[in-house]
Structures are given as structure tokens and as C-alpha cells.
Amino acid sequence: MLWGTALLTGLVGLYVIVTQCPATCQLSQEDTETLMELHNSYRGQVVPSATYMRKVKWDEKLKILAEGYAVKCMWEPNPDLELLNMGENLFVSNEPLDLNMTMEKWFLEHLDYDYNNNSCQEDRMCGHYTQMVWADSHSVGCAAHRCDTIEGLSFEKVNFLVCNYYPKDKFKDEKPYEEGEWCSKCPDNVPQCDQNLCGKNSAPINHTTPPPPSSLHLIHSTLSLLCQTSSSPT
Ligand SMILES: *[C@@H]1O[C@H](CO)[C@@H](O)[C@H](O)[C@H]1NC(C)=O
Ligand SMILES: *[C@@H]1O[C@H](CO)[C@@H](O)[C@H](O)[C@H]1NC(C)=O
Ligand SMILES: *[C@@H]1O[C@H](CO)[C@@H](O)[C@H](O)[C@H]1NC(C)=O
């Protein structure tokens, strides 16, 4: 009955995890949508305006990476991301995660950021903002975890949010985006301007695709039917 015991222990373990995990422990589908909407909404509001700002989409691989890091409960950058050219924003709270408030906090760092000389006020943080509005970053994946303790901070029982981005920002070397008229430099692969962001065409027109045979056949039969009909009064 060793197997049964192991199974039972496993189930109890799972139960403990599930019950100790509040709703904020994992991100729901709705949370995912909120995160995407907020990222894109803030990206489309930068001052000065951007000639090219990619619309971001949710990425499951980045989410899985974020999950793997969130469970480690460490308040420091994930060292594995550097080589992968992935960026990261972290947030920790001893209250239930409020994603709208969190995204607003990251965005509000723009108040300490100066676009003209691409610099942050001394002793302030701007890195969450610059990653959030990095023009080229097109994929985001986030995860949340409830941490009893978190390495590097003295708080206990915190909710930890990890967002990963691809590609990573290079804030120290470059401005997050180029200033100018919204969408004036959307590249060919993302030509469509939607709420100030460059995105893919929702319905790409494929000029090289001939109509499928079935509709050709339908046109032919309709035509022949019409011909037959018009020539019927004989
Ligand atoms: C949070 O943001 C989402 C996405 O913009 C929005 O739909 C929702 O109403 C906001 N929720 C609150 C409580 O402000
Ligand atoms: C950037 O410009 C602002 C506003 O003019 C100024 O306060 C700040 O000291 C400048 N920072 C650097 C690093 O030059
Ligand atoms: C466009 O149609 C051609 C011919 O059918 C096909 O080879 C090509 O993959 C299509 N391109 C896209 C983007 O769907």
C-alpha cells in the first residue's frame, strides 16, 4: 500500500497548496487579458508620442518562465534571462495583487524619467517603465505566486508578480522608443496602427492566393445556371 500512501500524501500536498493559495496565487484568463490591455494601453499613451511602438501579445513560454521564477520567491533579477535577451519586471505586495494598481505604479515611473536625456532621477526607479514601453518588446508573459517569505526582503506572506518580456529593453544604451508622430514608422511586418500601436493586419490579404476550387466551381455553376435560365424561353 506504499503507492496508496504516496498517492494520498500527494493529494494532501496538493490540497494544502490549493487551499493555501488565494485567488491571487495564479493569474486567471481574465488577469491575462487585463495585463495585455493595460500594457498596450500604457504603451499607446507615452509622452512624447512614438513613431513605432509594437502592440504586445501574451506569450505562454514567457509565462512558464515567469512561473518557474515566481515560485523561487527571490527579490532579485532572474539571472537566466540575460542570455535569452528577455526582460523582467517584478512586483511584491503583502496585499492581494491589484494588477491595475501594479501596472499604474510601473507606468508612473515616467514621472521620474526624462526622455530628452534618457535618464532617471537620482535614487528613483524607471526601469519598470522603460521595459513596459520598450518599442521592440512584443511579447509578455507574467505569473504570480504567494510567498511565505521572500529572499532579499523582510516581508512575509507576500504576493509576488513576475512579468517577462521579449526582447529585453536596453535602457542604459538607448531610448525606449523614437519620438514622433504615432505609427509613422510601423514596419512592414506590423503595418496596422491600432490605438497608437503597430500591429499585424487582423485579416492579411494574400494577393497570391487564388479562390479555392470549391468557390470557383460554385461561380461556374451559378454562371451556367444563369445562362441556362436566360436562355430557357426557347
Ligand atoms: C483594470 O483594467 C482592465 C483593463 O484595462 C479594465 O477592463 C478593468 O475595468 C480595470 N479594473 C479596475 C478595477 O479598474
Ligand atoms: C536630464 O534632464 C533633466 C531635465 O533637464 C535634468 O534635471 C537632469 O539632471 C538631466 N540628467 C542627466 C543625467 O543629464
Ligand atoms: C499566400 O498564398 C500562397 C499561394 O497559395 C501561399 O503559398 C502562401 O503561403 C500564402 N501566404 C500567407 C501569408 O498565407
Short mmCIF file of C-alpha atoms and ligand atoms in Angstrom, two decimals:
data_model
loop_
_atom_site.label_atom_id
_atom_site.label_comp_id
_atom_site.label_asym_id
_atom_site.label_seq_id
_atom_site.Cartn_x
_atom_site.Cartn_y
_atom_site.Cartn_z
CA MET A 1 0.00 0.00 0.00
CA LEU A 2 3.03 2.15 -0.36
CA TRP A 3 1.70 3.52 -3.61
CA GLY A 4 -1.66 4.31 -2.00
CA THR A 5 0.07 6.18 0.80
CA ALA A 6 2.25 8.08 -1.61
CA LEU A 7 -0.80 8.96 -3.66
CA LEU A 8 -2.68 10.07 -0.57
CA THR A 9 0.27 12.16 0.61
CA GLY A 10 0.48 13.63 -2.85
CA LEU A 11 -3.19 14.51 -2.82
CA VAL A 12 -2.96 16.02 0.66
CA GLY A 13 0.04 18.03 -0.50
CA LEU A 14 -1.91 19.28 -3.47
CA TYR A 15 -4.87 20.11 -1.27
CA VAL A 16 -2.65 22.11 1.07
CA ILE A 17 -1.17 24.03 -1.84
CA VAL A 18 -4.57 24.70 -3.32
CA THR A 19 -6.17 25.85 -0.10
CA GLN A 20 -3.22 27.97 0.99
CA CYS A 21 -3.20 29.62 -2.38
CA PRO A 22 -5.60 32.53 -2.59
CA ALA A 23 -7.12 33.63 -5.85
CA THR A 24 -4.11 35.84 -6.40
CA CYS A 25 -1.75 32.90 -6.45
CA GLN A 26 -2.16 32.23 -10.13
CA LEU A 27 -3.27 34.52 -12.86
CA SER A 28 -6.65 33.79 -14.39
CA GLN A 29 -7.53 34.17 -18.04
CA GLU A 30 -9.15 37.46 -17.11
CA ASP A 31 -5.95 38.62 -15.38
CA THR A 32 -4.01 37.76 -18.53
CA GLU A 33 -6.34 39.89 -20.61
CA THR A 34 -6.16 42.74 -18.12
CA LEU A 35 -2.36 42.63 -18.21
CA MET A 36 -2.32 42.76 -22.00
CA GLU A 37 -4.88 45.55 -22.17
CA LEU A 38 -3.04 47.63 -19.60
CA HIS A 39 0.36 47.11 -21.19
CA ASN A 40 -0.98 48.10 -24.60
CA SER A 41 -3.00 50.99 -23.23
CA TYR A 42 0.03 52.46 -21.45
CA ARG A 43 2.28 51.85 -24.45
CA GLY A 44 -0.12 53.89 -26.55
CA GLN A 45 0.00 56.82 -24.12
CA VAL A 46 3.69 57.62 -23.87
CA VAL A 47 4.80 61.26 -23.92
CA PRO A 48 6.34 62.25 -26.26
CA SER A 49 4.49 60.07 -28.78
CA ALA A 50 6.22 57.17 -30.54
CA THR A 51 6.82 56.64 -34.26
CA TYR A 52 6.88 52.91 -33.64
CA MET A 53 5.57 51.05 -30.62
CA ARG A 54 4.75 47.37 -31.05
CA LYS A 55 1.49 46.02 -29.79
CA VAL A 56 2.35 43.35 -27.21
CA LYS A 57 0.84 39.89 -27.08
CA TRP A 58 0.70 37.25 -24.39
CA ASP A 59 3.36 34.56 -24.63
CA GLU A 60 2.92 31.21 -22.89
CA LYS A 61 6.66 30.46 -22.90
CA LEU A 62 7.40 33.72 -21.09
CA LYS A 63 4.59 32.93 -18.67
CA ILE A 64 6.03 29.49 -17.89
CA LEU A 65 9.45 31.04 -17.35
CA ALA A 66 7.88 33.61 -15.02
CA GLU A 67 6.06 30.86 -13.10
CA GLY A 68 9.32 29.00 -12.62
CA TYR A 69 10.94 32.09 -11.21
CA ALA A 70 7.98 33.32 -9.12
CA VAL A 71 7.94 30.11 -7.06
CA LYS A 72 11.56 30.74 -6.04
CA CYS A 73 10.42 33.79 -4.08
CA MET A 74 13.57 35.84 -4.62
CA TRP A 75 13.56 39.62 -4.82
CA GLU A 76 16.30 39.95 -7.40
CA PRO A 77 16.52 39.77 -11.19
CA ASN A 78 16.37 36.31 -12.70
CA PRO A 79 19.97 35.74 -13.89
CA ASP A 80 18.87 33.27 -16.59
CA LEU A 81 17.11 35.97 -18.61
CA GLU A 82 20.17 37.93 -19.67
CA LEU A 83 21.38 35.27 -22.11
CA LEU A 84 17.89 34.82 -23.50
CA ASN A 85 17.53 38.55 -24.28
CA MET A 86 14.44 38.63 -22.07
CA GLY A 87 13.47 41.47 -19.78
CA GLU A 88 11.67 41.33 -16.47
CA ASN A 89 9.54 43.43 -14.14
CA LEU A 90 8.92 42.34 -10.55
CA PHE A 91 6.37 43.47 -8.01
CA VAL A 92 5.69 42.37 -4.46
CA SER A 93 2.80 43.20 -2.16
CA ASN A 94 1.53 41.97 1.18
CA GLU A 95 -1.97 42.69 -0.01
CA PRO A 96 -3.86 40.78 -2.70
CA LEU A 97 -2.42 41.69 -6.08
CA ASP A 98 -4.22 44.52 -7.79
CA LEU A 99 -2.98 44.30 -11.36
CA ASN A 100 -4.39 47.67 -12.40
CA MET A 101 -2.64 49.36 -9.50
CA THR A 102 0.60 47.48 -10.17
CA MET A 103 0.68 48.41 -13.86
CA GLU A 104 -0.10 52.01 -12.94
CA LYS A 105 2.80 52.05 -10.48
CA TRP A 106 5.19 50.82 -13.15
CA PHE A 107 3.89 53.34 -15.65
CA LEU A 108 4.04 56.23 -13.18
CA GLU A 109 7.81 55.87 -13.07
CA HIS A 110 7.70 58.01 -16.21
CA LEU A 111 7.40 60.98 -13.84
CA ASP A 112 10.99 60.35 -12.78
CA TYR A 113 12.18 59.64 -16.29
CA ASP A 114 13.45 62.27 -18.72
CA TYR A 115 13.01 61.31 -22.35
CA ASN A 116 15.37 64.01 -23.70
CA ASN A 117 18.45 62.71 -21.96
CA ASN A 118 17.14 59.17 -21.36
CA SER A 119 17.83 59.35 -17.66
CA CYS A 120 16.15 58.68 -14.38
CA GLN A 121 16.20 60.98 -11.39
CA GLU A 122 18.76 60.03 -8.82
CA ASP A 123 17.65 57.35 -6.35
CA ARG A 124 14.49 56.69 -8.34
CA MET A 125 13.45 53.69 -10.44
CA CYS A 126 12.49 53.99 -14.10
CA GLY A 127 13.37 50.51 -15.32
CA HIS A 128 9.86 49.08 -14.99
CA TYR A 129 8.56 51.95 -17.09
CA THR A 130 11.23 51.69 -19.78
CA GLN A 131 10.68 47.94 -20.11
CA MET A 132 6.93 48.42 -20.23
CA VAL A 133 7.20 50.91 -23.10
CA TRP A 134 10.21 49.45 -24.90
CA ALA A 135 9.21 49.85 -28.57
CA ASP A 136 10.51 46.49 -29.81
CA SER A 137 9.20 44.31 -26.98
CA HIS A 138 6.30 42.42 -28.49
CA SER A 139 5.73 39.52 -26.12
CA VAL A 140 4.84 39.44 -22.44
CA GLY A 141 4.17 36.60 -20.01
CA CYS A 142 3.52 37.01 -16.30
CA ALA A 143 2.94 34.81 -13.29
CA ALA A 144 2.06 35.36 -9.66
CA HIS A 145 2.96 33.37 -6.59
CA ARG A 146 2.16 33.58 -2.90
CA CYS A 147 5.44 33.55 -0.98
CA ASP A 148 5.63 32.86 2.76
CA THR A 149 8.96 34.63 2.82
CA ILE A 150 10.88 36.32 0.08
CA GLU A 151 14.64 36.32 -0.14
CA GLY A 152 16.02 39.84 -0.10
CA LEU A 153 13.04 41.42 1.67
CA SER A 154 11.88 41.21 5.27
CA PHE A 155 8.17 40.96 4.40
CA GLU A 156 6.30 37.74 4.98
CA LYS A 157 3.31 36.25 3.21
CA VAL A 158 3.60 38.33 0.09
CA ASN A 159 2.13 38.12 -3.39
CA PHE A 160 4.86 38.16 -5.96
CA LEU A 161 4.29 39.17 -9.58
CA VAL A 162 6.84 38.39 -12.28
CA CYS A 163 6.46 39.69 -15.85
CA ASN A 164 8.90 38.64 -18.54
CA TYR A 165 9.34 40.49 -21.83
CA TYR A 166 10.87 39.74 -25.19
CA PRO A 167 13.05 41.28 -26.41
CA LYS A 168 14.62 42.93 -23.39
CA ASP A 169 14.96 46.70 -23.04
CA LYS A 170 18.36 48.34 -23.36
CA PHE A 171 17.51 51.39 -21.31
CA LYS A 172 21.09 52.19 -20.38
CA ASP A 173 22.14 52.46 -24.03
CA GLU A 174 19.09 53.59 -25.94
CA LYS A 175 15.83 55.47 -25.56
CA PRO A 176 12.85 53.15 -25.22
CA TYR A 177 11.29 54.44 -28.43
CA GLU A 178 11.73 57.08 -31.11
CA GLU A 179 9.82 60.32 -30.71
CA GLY A 180 7.48 61.40 -33.49
CA GLU A 181 4.01 61.05 -34.96
CA TRP A 182 2.21 57.93 -33.74
CA CYS A 183 2.65 54.92 -36.00
CA SER A 184 4.56 56.94 -38.61
CA LYS A 185 7.24 54.23 -38.76
CA CYS A 186 5.36 50.96 -38.38
CA PRO A 187 7.47 48.38 -40.24
CA ASP A 188 6.07 46.11 -42.96
CA ASN A 189 5.61 43.11 -40.68
CA VAL A 190 3.36 45.11 -38.31
CA PRO A 191 1.84 47.80 -40.54
CA GLN A 192 -1.53 48.28 -38.86
CA CYS A 193 -1.95 51.20 -36.46
CA ASP A 194 -4.29 50.33 -33.64
CA GLN A 195 -4.61 52.67 -30.66
CA ASN A 196 -1.19 54.15 -31.45
CA LEU A 197 0.46 50.73 -31.63
CA CYS A 198 1.90 48.88 -34.60
CA GLY A 199 0.26 45.51 -35.05
CA LYS A 200 -0.24 42.78 -37.59
CA ASN A 201 -3.08 43.13 -40.04
CA SER A 202 -6.08 41.45 -38.49
CA ALA A 203 -7.06 39.87 -41.84
CA PRO A 204 -3.96 39.67 -44.00
CA ILE A 205 -4.78 39.99 -47.69
CA ASN A 206 -2.98 37.29 -49.62
CA HIS A 207 -2.90 38.53 -53.19
CA THR A 208 -1.21 35.40 -54.41
CA THR A 209 -3.94 33.06 -53.20
CA PRO A 210 -6.40 32.05 -55.91
CA PRO A 211 -10.01 31.44 -54.79
CA PRO A 212 -10.37 27.87 -53.53
CA PRO A 213 -11.59 25.39 -56.17
CA SER A 214 -14.97 24.93 -54.48
CA SER A 215 -15.92 28.60 -54.87
CA LEU A 216 -14.61 28.59 -58.45
CA HIS A 217 -16.84 25.63 -59.07
CA LEU A 218 -19.73 27.49 -57.42
CA ILE A 219 -19.15 30.52 -59.66
CA HIS A 220 -19.11 28.29 -62.71
CA SER A 221 -22.30 26.51 -61.78
CA THR A 222 -24.02 29.79 -60.89
CA LEU A 223 -22.95 31.22 -64.23
CA SER A 224 -24.14 28.21 -66.14
CA LEU A 225 -27.39 28.24 -64.20
CA LEU A 226 -27.86 31.92 -65.12
CA CYS A 227 -27.08 31.13 -68.76
CA GLN A 228 -29.50 28.28 -68.73
CA THR A 229 -32.16 30.45 -67.08
CA SER A 230 -31.75 33.33 -69.53
CA SER A 231 -31.75 31.02 -72.49
CA SER A 232 -34.71 28.98 -71.26
CA PRO A 233 -37.57 30.76 -73.10
CA THR A 234 -36.86 28.80 -76.26
C1 LIG B 1 -8.44 47.02 -14.84
O1 LIG B 1 -8.01 47.16 -16.18
C2 LIG B 1 -8.80 46.48 -17.13
C3 LIG B 1 -8.12 46.60 -18.47
O2 LIG B 1 -7.95 47.92 -18.88
C4 LIG B 1 -10.21 47.07 -17.12
O3 LIG B 1 -11.01 46.36 -18.05
C5 LIG B 1 -10.78 46.94 -15.73
O4 LIG B 1 -12.03 47.59 -15.67
C6 LIG B 1 -9.85 47.56 -14.68
N1 LIG B 1 -10.34 47.26 -13.36
C7 LIG B 1 -10.42 48.17 -12.41
C8 LIG B 1 -10.92 47.69 -11.10
O5 LIG B 1 -10.10 49.34 -12.59
C1 LIG B 2 18.31 65.27 -17.71
O1 LIG B 2 17.49 66.41 -17.90
C2 LIG B 2 16.82 66.83 -16.73
C3 LIG B 2 15.88 67.95 -17.11
O2 LIG B 2 16.51 68.92 -17.90
C4 LIG B 2 17.84 67.21 -15.66
O3 LIG B 2 17.17 67.59 -14.49
C5 LIG B 2 18.74 66.02 -15.38
O4 LIG B 2 19.75 66.38 -14.46
C6 LIG B 2 19.37 65.52 -16.66
N1 LIG B 2 20.08 64.28 -16.36
C7 LIG B 2 21.26 63.99 -16.87
C8 LIG B 2 21.87 62.70 -16.45
O5 LIG B 2 21.81 64.73 -17.65
C1 LIG B 3 -0.35 33.11 -49.80
O1 LIG B 3 -0.76 32.21 -50.80
C2 LIG B 3 0.31 31.40 -51.35
C3 LIG B 3 -0.25 30.60 -52.52
O2 LIG B 3 -1.37 29.84 -52.13
C4 LIG B 3 0.89 30.55 -50.23
O3 LIG B 3 1.95 29.77 -50.74
C5 LIG B 3 1.38 31.46 -49.13
O4 LIG B 3 1.84 30.67 -48.04
C6 LIG B 3 0.27 32.38 -48.63
N1 LIG B 3 0.80 33.31 -47.68
C7 LIG B 3 0.20 33.55 -46.50
C8 LIG B 3 0.86 34.57 -45.65
O5 LIG B 3 -0.84 32.99 -46.14
#
